[in-house]
C-alpha cells in the first residue's frame, strides 16, 4: 500500500483525533513531515507500535532527540547548533540505547520507586492545597497557569532539590526543548543555554554541600565517574521537562473531560475512588504525549509492508495506537470501566515512562482536591473556544478558564 504523508498541519492540530482515525484507515504505517522539516515513518496501529518500541533494530541516537532533517548535513549551521545542544542536553536515558540506557536510568530510578512516590505524596497534597487556596473564587481562573502547570513542576523541583522560584523560567525553556520537532535551531540554542545556566551551578554546589535530594545523588554519580558532565545536566533537564509538561496536560485533559461529561462527573461525586479509572481512560483517549520521541532504524528491515532503511526516523503515534479499533473496543467512547485499559500513553519497552507512578499520583491528588473543594466548578468559556497549543509532542490546552464557584446573583 502507498503510504500517506502526514504533515502535522493546522488540520492535524485542530483535531488530532480525527486525523488519527483517518490514518487508521490507511494502514499501520505512513510517512510524516514535521513543521521543522523532519521526515520519517509514522506508526499508527497498536500492535505495530509495540513491535517498533521493542524492536532490536530500532533505537535512539542523540540527534533523534533533536529531530534533525534527515539525512543530516554535518556542515550545515543547523547541524552545528544542534550538535552543541546534543552534547550538552541530550545525553540522557531517553536518547540512549543499551547498555548505556540502563546506567543512565539506574542513576535516578530510586527516586521514582513506589516507596519514593509514597514518601513525596504528603508534599504533593500540601502543595496542591496551597495552589487551590491561592485561587480567587470570585473571578475566572486559568487552571493551566494557576494549577496544572505549577503543581508538577514544583514537585519535580522538590525531588531534585531545585528552588521552586525557578518555576516560570523552567516552564519557558522546557516548552521549547520539549518540542524540538517544531522549534527552530536558534530557539533551541537559547533555551538550552538557559537551562544549562540554571542547572550547572546547582550541580556544582551539591558536590561540596550535599543534601538529601536528587541533585546531590546526580552530582555524586558525576564525582564517582558514573555520569559525565553532559549526562548529569541532561538528566536533570530531562526530568524537569518530562516531569511536568506531561502531567500538567493530564490534569488539564481530565479536568476538561469532567467539566464536559456530566454523567462521569456525577459518578465521581458518588464514588471519588473512581478518579483513578477516569485518569487512565483520559490517558488512553487523549494521551498527554500523543507521539513518542523519534526512533532511528539501525539497519534495513521490513515493517508491515514497507521497507525501512538504516537511518530512517520512526515516530509512533500513541494517540492512534490508543484508538486502534483492532485492539480497543469502541475507541471513540470515553469508558473508564474498560478492564484492562491497555493504553500506550506511557510508552512501551525500555523507555517506558519512569515517572508513570508519580504522574498518576499527582493527577489523582490534584483532581480529587480540586473537585472536592469546588464541586460546582464550570468552564468559563465554551469548549469550542478553547485553543490547543501547536505541538506535535504534547496535547496541551493554551488556557483552561474556569469559574470555581457559581457567580452570586446580582
Ligand atoms: C501523564 C504524565 C506522563 C506521560 C503521559 C508520560 C509519557 C511518557 C512516554 C510516552 C515516554 C516514552 C517516550 C518514548 O518512548 O519516546 C516517557 C518516558 C519518560 N518519562 Fe514520562 N510521562 C509522564 C510523566 C512523567 C513524569 C512525572 C516523569 C518524572 C519525573 C517522567 C519521566 C520520564 C522519563 C525519565 C522518561 C524516559 C525513560 C527512559 O528513557 O527510560 N514522565 N514518558
Short mmCIF file of C-alpha atoms and ligand atoms in Angstrom, two decimals:
data_model
loop_
_atom_site.label_atom_id
_atom_site.label_comp_id
_atom_site.label_asym_id
_atom_site.label_seq_id
_atom_site.Cartn_x
_atom_site.Cartn_y
_atom_site.Cartn_z
CA UNK A 1 0.00 0.00 0.00
CA UNK A 2 1.26 3.51 -0.86
CA UNK A 3 1.86 5.31 2.48
CA UNK A 4 0.03 8.55 3.19
CA UNK A 5 2.01 11.73 4.04
CA UNK A 6 1.02 13.23 7.40
CA UNK A 7 2.08 16.87 7.65
CA UNK A 8 1.17 17.90 11.24
CA UNK A 9 -0.57 20.95 9.83
CA UNK A 10 -3.38 23.20 11.11
CA UNK A 11 -5.96 20.49 10.43
CA UNK A 12 -3.99 17.97 12.50
CA UNK A 13 -3.60 20.34 15.45
CA UNK A 14 -7.27 21.34 15.28
CA UNK A 15 -8.45 17.75 15.54
CA UNK A 16 -5.71 15.14 16.08
CA UNK A 17 -8.33 12.51 16.94
CA UNK A 18 -9.95 12.76 13.53
CA UNK A 19 -6.51 12.74 11.88
CA UNK A 20 -5.60 9.59 13.85
CA UNK A 21 -8.87 7.88 12.93
CA UNK A 22 -8.31 8.64 9.24
CA UNK A 23 -4.78 7.30 9.45
CA UNK A 24 -6.02 4.03 10.88
CA UNK A 25 -7.88 3.51 7.57
CA UNK A 26 -4.61 3.93 5.67
CA UNK A 27 -2.75 1.01 7.18
CA UNK A 28 -0.43 0.67 10.19
CA UNK A 29 2.45 2.78 8.87
CA UNK A 30 2.55 6.07 6.99
CA UNK A 31 5.03 8.88 6.25
CA UNK A 32 5.25 12.15 8.18
CA UNK A 33 6.92 15.51 7.75
CA UNK A 34 7.10 17.94 10.70
CA UNK A 35 6.86 21.76 10.74
CA UNK A 36 10.66 21.97 11.14
CA UNK A 37 11.26 19.60 8.23
CA UNK A 38 11.91 16.29 9.97
CA UNK A 39 10.68 13.41 7.80
CA UNK A 40 10.14 9.77 8.53
CA UNK A 41 7.72 6.93 9.21
CA UNK A 42 4.64 7.26 11.41
CA UNK A 43 3.38 4.07 13.06
CA UNK A 44 -0.30 4.11 13.96
CA UNK A 45 -1.52 0.61 14.85
CA UNK A 46 -1.41 -0.70 18.42
CA UNK A 47 0.43 -3.94 17.64
CA UNK A 48 2.97 -2.32 15.32
CA UNK A 49 3.56 0.42 17.92
CA UNK A 50 4.53 -2.22 20.49
CA UNK A 51 6.65 -4.06 17.93
CA UNK A 52 8.58 -0.91 16.99
CA UNK A 53 9.10 0.26 20.58
CA UNK A 54 10.68 -3.10 21.47
CA UNK A 55 12.37 -3.77 18.09
CA UNK A 56 16.08 -4.72 18.34
CA UNK A 57 16.89 -2.79 15.17
CA UNK A 58 15.05 0.38 16.25
CA UNK A 59 16.88 2.60 18.68
CA UNK A 60 17.85 6.07 19.71
CA UNK A 61 20.66 8.43 18.87
CA UNK A 62 21.38 11.81 20.43
CA UNK A 63 20.21 13.51 17.22
CA UNK A 64 16.95 11.56 17.37
CA UNK A 65 16.11 13.76 20.34
CA UNK A 66 16.61 16.81 18.18
CA UNK A 67 14.52 15.95 15.18
CA UNK A 68 17.09 16.93 12.60
CA UNK A 69 16.02 16.93 8.97
CA UNK A 70 17.28 13.59 7.85
CA UNK A 71 19.85 12.92 6.50
CA UNK A 72 21.91 15.43 8.49
CA UNK A 73 24.31 17.63 6.54
CA UNK A 74 27.11 17.81 9.13
CA UNK A 75 28.41 21.10 7.72
CA UNK A 76 25.12 22.98 7.95
CA UNK A 77 24.74 25.72 10.55
CA UNK A 78 21.65 23.99 11.90
CA UNK A 79 23.61 20.77 12.40
CA UNK A 80 26.40 22.59 14.24
CA UNK A 81 23.97 24.34 16.56
CA UNK A 82 22.14 21.10 17.09
CA UNK A 83 25.35 19.20 17.73
CA UNK A 84 26.33 21.59 20.51
CA UNK A 85 22.89 21.25 22.07
CA UNK A 86 23.04 17.49 21.52
CA UNK A 87 26.14 17.07 23.63
CA UNK A 88 25.01 19.41 26.35
CA UNK A 89 21.39 18.48 26.91
CA UNK A 90 20.54 15.25 25.16
CA UNK A 91 22.92 12.76 26.72
CA UNK A 92 20.15 11.29 28.86
CA UNK A 93 18.34 7.97 29.04
CA UNK A 94 15.65 8.87 26.51
CA UNK A 95 18.35 9.43 23.89
CA UNK A 96 20.35 6.29 24.73
CA UNK A 97 20.42 2.62 23.70
CA UNK A 98 21.52 -0.33 25.84
CA UNK A 99 23.82 -0.78 27.66
CA UNK A 100 24.24 2.98 28.31
CA UNK A 101 20.49 3.42 28.75
CA UNK A 102 20.39 1.15 31.81
CA UNK A 103 23.20 3.08 33.52
CA UNK A 104 21.50 6.44 32.93
CA UNK A 105 18.11 5.17 34.10
CA UNK A 106 19.52 3.44 37.18
CA UNK A 107 21.26 6.69 38.16
CA UNK A 108 17.93 8.25 39.14
CA UNK A 109 15.44 5.36 39.29
CA UNK A 110 15.43 5.02 43.09
CA UNK A 111 13.66 8.41 43.40
CA UNK A 112 10.71 7.06 41.37
CA UNK A 113 10.03 3.75 43.11
CA UNK A 114 6.68 3.08 44.88
CA UNK A 115 8.35 3.89 48.23
CA UNK A 116 9.82 7.17 46.96
CA UNK A 117 6.48 8.21 45.48
CA UNK A 118 4.72 7.37 48.76
CA UNK A 119 7.27 9.48 50.61
CA UNK A 120 6.66 12.54 48.43
CA UNK A 121 2.85 12.15 48.49
CA UNK A 122 2.24 14.39 51.58
CA UNK A 123 4.24 17.13 49.85
CA UNK A 124 2.06 16.77 46.73
CA UNK A 125 -1.08 17.03 48.89
CA UNK A 126 0.23 20.06 50.69
CA UNK A 127 1.33 21.92 47.53
CA UNK A 128 -1.97 21.11 45.79
CA UNK A 129 -3.88 22.60 48.72
CA UNK A 130 -1.68 25.72 48.67
CA UNK A 131 -2.32 26.26 44.96
CA UNK A 132 -6.07 25.82 45.44
CA UNK A 133 -6.02 28.24 48.40
CA UNK A 134 -4.28 30.83 46.25
CA UNK A 135 -7.01 30.82 43.57
CA UNK A 136 -9.65 33.52 43.84
CA UNK A 137 -13.19 32.04 43.64
CA UNK A 138 -14.61 35.48 42.88
CA UNK A 139 -13.15 35.59 39.37
CA UNK A 140 -12.40 33.24 36.45
CA UNK A 141 -9.17 31.32 36.91
CA UNK A 142 -6.85 29.83 34.28
CA UNK A 143 -6.27 26.32 35.58
CA UNK A 144 -3.25 25.79 33.30
CA UNK A 145 -1.23 28.70 34.70
CA UNK A 146 -2.51 28.68 38.26
CA UNK A 147 -2.77 24.98 38.96
CA UNK A 148 -1.84 22.30 36.46
CA UNK A 149 1.48 23.83 35.42
CA UNK A 150 2.97 24.82 38.82
CA UNK A 151 1.96 21.61 40.60
CA UNK A 152 4.08 19.02 38.75
CA UNK A 153 6.98 21.38 38.08
CA UNK A 154 7.03 22.34 41.77
CA UNK A 155 7.11 18.68 42.75
CA UNK A 156 9.89 17.72 40.35
CA UNK A 157 11.83 20.75 41.67
CA UNK A 158 11.32 19.39 45.21
CA UNK A 159 12.52 15.93 44.19
CA UNK A 160 15.60 17.39 42.53
CA UNK A 161 16.19 19.95 45.28
CA UNK A 162 15.86 22.99 42.96
CA UNK A 163 14.17 26.04 44.49
CA UNK A 164 10.58 26.48 43.28
CA UNK A 165 11.27 30.13 42.43
CA UNK A 166 12.67 28.97 39.07
CA UNK A 167 9.28 27.59 38.06
CA UNK A 168 8.44 30.09 35.28
CA UNK A 169 11.95 30.02 33.82
CA UNK A 170 11.84 26.23 33.66
CA UNK A 171 8.42 26.41 32.02
CA UNK A 172 9.65 28.63 29.21
CA UNK A 173 12.83 26.71 28.41
CA UNK A 174 11.16 23.36 28.60
CA UNK A 175 8.29 24.31 26.31
CA UNK A 176 10.91 24.96 23.59
CA UNK A 177 13.10 21.96 24.36
CA UNK A 178 10.22 19.55 24.65
CA UNK A 179 9.07 20.20 21.12
CA UNK A 180 12.23 20.03 19.12
CA UNK A 181 10.41 18.76 16.07
CA UNK A 182 8.75 22.18 15.93
CA UNK A 183 11.25 24.64 17.49
CA UNK A 184 13.87 26.34 15.30
CA UNK A 185 17.60 25.69 15.97
CA UNK A 186 18.00 29.27 17.26
CA UNK A 187 15.14 28.87 19.76
CA UNK A 188 16.64 25.53 20.81
CA UNK A 189 20.03 27.09 21.44
CA UNK A 190 18.54 29.91 23.56
CA UNK A 191 16.51 27.52 25.69
CA UNK A 192 19.37 25.02 26.02
CA UNK A 193 21.76 27.75 27.17
CA UNK A 194 19.28 29.00 29.74
CA UNK A 195 18.72 25.50 31.08
CA UNK A 196 22.47 24.93 31.42
CA UNK A 197 22.95 28.26 33.21
CA UNK A 198 20.25 27.21 35.64
CA UNK A 199 21.31 23.62 36.30
CA UNK A 200 25.11 23.70 36.31
CA UNK A 201 25.64 25.94 39.37
CA UNK A 202 23.31 23.77 41.46
CA UNK A 203 25.11 20.59 40.46
CA UNK A 204 28.44 22.22 41.30
CA UNK A 205 27.11 23.42 44.66
CA UNK A 206 25.80 19.98 45.66
CA UNK A 207 29.24 18.44 45.11
CA UNK A 208 30.53 20.45 48.05
CA UNK A 209 27.34 20.92 50.07
CA UNK A 210 25.39 17.69 49.75
CA UNK A 211 21.72 17.48 50.76
CA UNK A 212 19.12 14.75 50.71
CA UNK A 213 17.97 15.39 47.15
CA UNK A 214 18.30 14.06 43.62
CA UNK A 215 20.70 16.81 42.52
CA UNK A 216 23.10 15.61 45.21
CA UNK A 217 22.72 11.99 44.02
CA UNK A 218 23.43 13.03 40.42
CA UNK A 219 26.42 15.18 41.49
CA UNK A 220 27.78 12.19 43.44
CA UNK A 221 27.46 9.91 40.39
CA UNK A 222 29.42 12.52 38.42
CA UNK A 223 32.14 12.59 41.06
CA UNK A 224 32.29 8.77 41.05
CA UNK A 225 32.65 8.69 37.26
CA UNK A 226 29.27 7.04 36.59
CA UNK A 227 27.91 10.09 34.73
CA UNK A 228 29.90 12.64 32.73
CA UNK A 229 29.03 16.32 32.95
CA UNK A 230 26.73 16.32 29.89
CA UNK A 231 24.90 13.25 31.15
CA UNK A 232 24.43 14.88 34.56
CA UNK A 233 23.00 18.13 33.15
CA UNK A 234 20.91 16.27 30.56
CA UNK A 235 19.38 14.01 33.16
CA UNK A 236 18.27 16.97 35.26
CA UNK A 237 16.89 18.71 32.15
CA UNK A 238 15.02 15.57 31.05
CA UNK A 239 13.38 15.19 34.45
CA UNK A 240 12.37 18.86 34.52
CA UNK A 241 10.79 18.62 31.06
CA UNK A 242 9.30 15.12 31.25
CA UNK A 243 8.23 15.64 34.83
CA UNK A 244 5.85 18.49 34.28
CA UNK A 245 4.62 19.20 30.71
CA UNK A 246 3.14 15.74 30.57
CA UNK A 247 1.48 15.67 33.96
CA UNK A 248 0.04 19.15 33.65
CA UNK A 249 -1.56 18.05 30.36
CA UNK A 250 -3.03 15.01 32.08
CA UNK A 251 -4.53 17.13 34.88
CA UNK A 252 -6.00 19.57 32.37
CA UNK A 253 -7.31 16.92 29.97
CA UNK A 254 -9.02 15.04 32.81
CA UNK A 255 -10.49 18.25 34.25
CA UNK A 256 -11.84 19.16 30.81
CA UNK A 257 -13.38 15.71 30.45
CA UNK A 258 -15.13 16.00 33.81
CA UNK A 259 -16.34 19.53 33.08
CA UNK A 260 -17.95 18.41 29.84
CA UNK A 261 -19.14 14.94 30.83
CA UNK A 262 -21.95 15.31 33.43
CA UNK A 263 -22.56 11.56 33.73
CA UNK A 264 -18.94 10.84 34.66
CA UNK A 265 -18.84 13.83 36.97
CA UNK A 266 -21.84 12.59 38.91
CA UNK A 267 -20.30 9.11 39.18
CA UNK A 268 -17.13 10.65 40.61
CA UNK A 269 -19.16 12.65 43.12
CA UNK A 270 -20.81 9.42 44.32
CA UNK A 271 -17.60 7.40 44.24
CA UNK A 272 -14.44 9.57 44.47
CA UNK A 273 -12.19 6.48 44.21
CA UNK A 274 -13.30 6.16 40.60
CA UNK A 275 -10.94 9.04 39.72
CA UNK A 276 -8.08 6.59 39.05
CA UNK A 277 -10.07 4.88 36.25
CA UNK A 278 -11.11 8.25 34.83
CA UNK A 279 -7.47 9.37 34.76
CA UNK A 280 -6.45 6.16 33.00
CA UNK A 281 -9.22 6.48 30.44
CA UNK A 282 -8.11 10.08 29.79
CA UNK A 283 -4.58 8.77 29.27
CA UNK A 284 -5.99 6.40 26.67
CA UNK A 285 -8.49 8.67 24.98
CA UNK A 286 -6.46 11.88 25.00
CA UNK A 287 -2.83 10.96 25.75
CA UNK A 288 -0.80 13.95 27.05
CA UNK A 289 2.07 12.77 24.83
CA UNK A 290 0.37 11.85 21.54
CA UNK A 291 3.59 10.68 19.84
CA UNK A 292 6.80 9.17 21.19
CA UNK A 293 10.17 10.77 20.68
CA UNK A 294 11.90 9.85 17.43
CA UNK A 295 13.48 6.47 16.88
CA UNK A 296 16.13 5.63 14.31
CA UNK A 297 16.36 2.48 12.17
CA UNK A 298 19.71 0.81 12.90
CA UNK A 299 19.59 -1.39 9.76
CA UNK A 300 17.36 -2.13 6.75
CA UNK A 301 14.26 -4.20 7.57
CA UNK A 302 10.56 -4.53 6.75
CA UNK A 303 7.73 -3.17 8.90
CA UNK A 304 4.24 -4.20 7.87
CA UNK A 305 4.59 -3.97 4.06
CA UNK A 306 7.14 -1.15 3.99
CA UNK A 307 10.92 -1.32 3.55
CA UNK A 308 12.64 0.72 6.27
CA UNK A 309 16.20 1.85 5.60
CA UNK A 310 19.06 2.34 8.03
CA UNK A 311 18.99 5.92 9.37
CA UNK A 312 15.25 6.44 8.72
CA UNK A 313 13.37 8.24 11.51
CA UNK A 314 10.37 6.50 13.02
CA UNK A 315 7.68 8.14 15.15
CA UNK A 316 4.96 6.19 16.95
CA UNK A 317 1.52 7.75 17.31
CA UNK A 318 0.37 6.74 20.80
CA UNK A 319 -2.88 8.59 20.12
CA UNK A 320 -3.61 6.47 17.05
CA UNK A 321 -2.50 3.26 18.80
CA UNK A 322 -4.79 4.03 21.76
CA UNK A 323 -7.70 4.33 19.30
CA UNK A 324 -6.89 1.26 17.21
CA UNK A 325 -10.25 -0.50 16.74
CA UNK A 326 -8.47 -3.83 16.23
CA UNK A 327 -7.50 -3.82 19.93
CA UNK A 328 -9.63 -1.15 21.66
CA UNK A 329 -13.38 -1.76 21.58
CA UNK A 330 -15.39 1.37 20.65
CA UNK A 331 -12.31 3.60 20.84
CA UNK A 332 -14.29 6.84 20.47
CA UNK A 333 -16.27 6.07 23.66
CA UNK A 334 -14.98 7.54 26.94
CA UNK A 335 -15.34 4.48 29.15
CA UNK A 336 -13.41 4.37 32.46
CA UNK A 337 -14.76 0.86 33.08
CA UNK A 338 -12.52 -0.73 30.44
CA UNK A 339 -10.75 -3.67 32.03
CA UNK A 340 -7.95 -3.94 31.28
CA UNK A 341 -7.35 -0.48 29.87
CA UNK A 342 -4.48 -1.40 27.54
CA UNK A 343 -3.30 2.06 26.52
CA UNK A 344 0.22 3.04 25.48
CA UNK A 345 0.17 6.56 26.94
CA UNK A 346 3.35 5.90 28.94
CA UNK A 347 5.11 4.22 26.02
CA UNK A 348 6.43 0.67 25.87
CA UNK A 349 9.75 -1.17 26.08
CA UNK A 350 12.93 0.03 27.78
CA UNK A 351 11.94 3.70 27.57
CA UNK A 352 8.60 3.10 29.35
CA UNK A 353 7.91 6.23 31.40
CA UNK A 354 9.97 6.38 34.58
CA UNK A 355 7.51 8.79 36.18
CA UNK A 356 4.22 6.99 35.41
CA UNK A 357 3.50 6.30 39.08
CA UNK A 358 4.36 9.83 40.16
CA UNK A 359 2.20 11.27 37.35
CA UNK A 360 -0.83 9.16 38.31
CA UNK A 361 -0.37 10.14 41.97
CA UNK A 362 -0.13 13.86 41.18
CA UNK A 363 -3.16 13.74 38.89
CA UNK A 364 -5.24 11.81 41.43
CA UNK A 365 -4.45 14.25 44.24
CA UNK A 366 -4.94 17.32 42.03
CA UNK A 367 -8.33 16.24 40.69
CA UNK A 368 -9.62 14.92 43.99
CA UNK A 369 -8.78 18.11 45.88
CA UNK A 370 -9.98 20.41 43.10
CA UNK A 371 -13.42 18.82 42.75
CA UNK A 372 -13.82 18.33 46.49
CA UNK A 373 -13.12 22.00 47.18
CA UNK A 374 -15.05 23.30 44.20
CA UNK A 375 -17.82 20.82 43.35
CA UNK A 376 -19.56 23.44 41.20
CA UNK A 377 -16.54 24.13 39.00
CA UNK A 378 -17.59 25.12 35.46
CA UNK A 379 -15.95 26.18 32.23
CA UNK A 380 -15.76 29.97 31.90
CA UNK A 381 -15.67 29.74 28.09
CA UNK A 382 -17.42 27.36 25.71
CA UNK A 383 -15.37 24.27 24.88
CA UNK A 384 -15.22 25.19 21.16
CA UNK A 385 -13.39 28.40 22.04
CA UNK A 386 -10.54 26.69 23.86
CA UNK A 387 -7.33 26.64 21.83
CA UNK A 388 -4.72 23.91 21.77
CA UNK A 389 -1.01 24.57 21.56
CA UNK A 390 0.54 23.70 18.18
CA UNK A 391 2.71 20.91 19.43
CA UNK A 392 3.48 17.53 17.93
CA UNK A 393 4.77 16.00 21.15
CA UNK A 394 2.25 17.38 23.67
CA UNK A 395 -1.53 17.61 23.66
CA UNK A 396 -1.94 20.78 25.62
CA UNK A 397 -4.57 23.50 26.01
CA UNK A 398 -3.20 27.04 25.99
CA UNK A 399 -5.60 28.02 28.78
CA UNK A 400 -8.44 26.43 30.71
CA UNK A 401 -10.58 29.28 32.06
CA UNK A 402 -12.97 28.11 34.79
CA UNK A 403 -15.31 29.51 37.41
CA UNK A 404 -14.56 27.87 40.72
CA UNK A 405 -17.87 28.71 42.32
CA UNK A 406 -21.25 29.79 40.96
CA UNK A 407 -21.46 33.54 40.32
CA UNK A 408 -23.64 35.05 43.06
CA UNK A 409 -26.95 36.52 41.84
CA UNK A 410 -26.75 40.31 41.47
C1 LIG B 1 0.93 11.95 32.46
C2 LIG B 1 2.19 12.11 32.58
C3 LIG B 1 3.23 11.46 31.72
C4 LIG B 1 3.12 10.88 30.50
C5 LIG B 1 1.87 10.71 29.64
C6 LIG B 1 4.44 10.42 30.12
C7 LIG B 1 4.72 9.75 28.95
C8 LIG B 1 5.95 9.23 28.62
C9 LIG B 1 6.23 8.49 27.42
C10 LIG B 1 5.23 8.19 26.31
C11 LIG B 1 7.53 8.13 27.47
C12 LIG B 1 8.28 7.31 26.41
C13 LIG B 1 8.75 8.20 25.29
C14 LIG B 1 9.38 7.45 24.17
O1 LIG B 1 9.42 6.21 24.19
O2 LIG B 1 9.83 8.10 23.22
C15 LIG B 1 8.08 8.64 28.71
C16 LIG B 1 9.38 8.47 29.11
C17 LIG B 1 9.90 9.07 30.23
N1 LIG B 1 9.21 9.77 31.20
FE1 LIG B 1 7.25 10.17 31.23
N2 LIG B 1 5.32 10.73 31.12
C18 LIG B 1 4.62 11.36 32.13
C19 LIG B 1 5.13 11.82 33.32
C20 LIG B 1 6.42 11.73 33.72
C21 LIG B 1 6.94 12.19 34.97
C22 LIG B 1 6.13 12.80 36.11
C23 LIG B 1 8.27 11.93 34.96
C24 LIG B 1 9.29 12.12 36.04
C25 LIG B 1 9.77 12.99 36.57
C26 LIG B 1 8.59 11.31 33.69
C27 LIG B 1 9.84 10.89 33.29
C28 LIG B 1 10.10 10.17 32.16
C29 LIG B 1 11.43 9.72 31.80
C30 LIG B 1 12.69 9.95 32.60
C31 LIG B 1 11.30 9.02 30.60
C32 LIG B 1 12.41 8.33 29.82
C33 LIG B 1 12.50 6.89 30.26
C34 LIG B 1 13.61 6.12 29.54
O3 LIG B 1 14.10 6.59 28.51
O4 LIG B 1 13.97 5.04 30.04
N3 LIG B 1 7.43 11.20 32.96
N4 LIG B 1 7.09 9.31 29.41
#
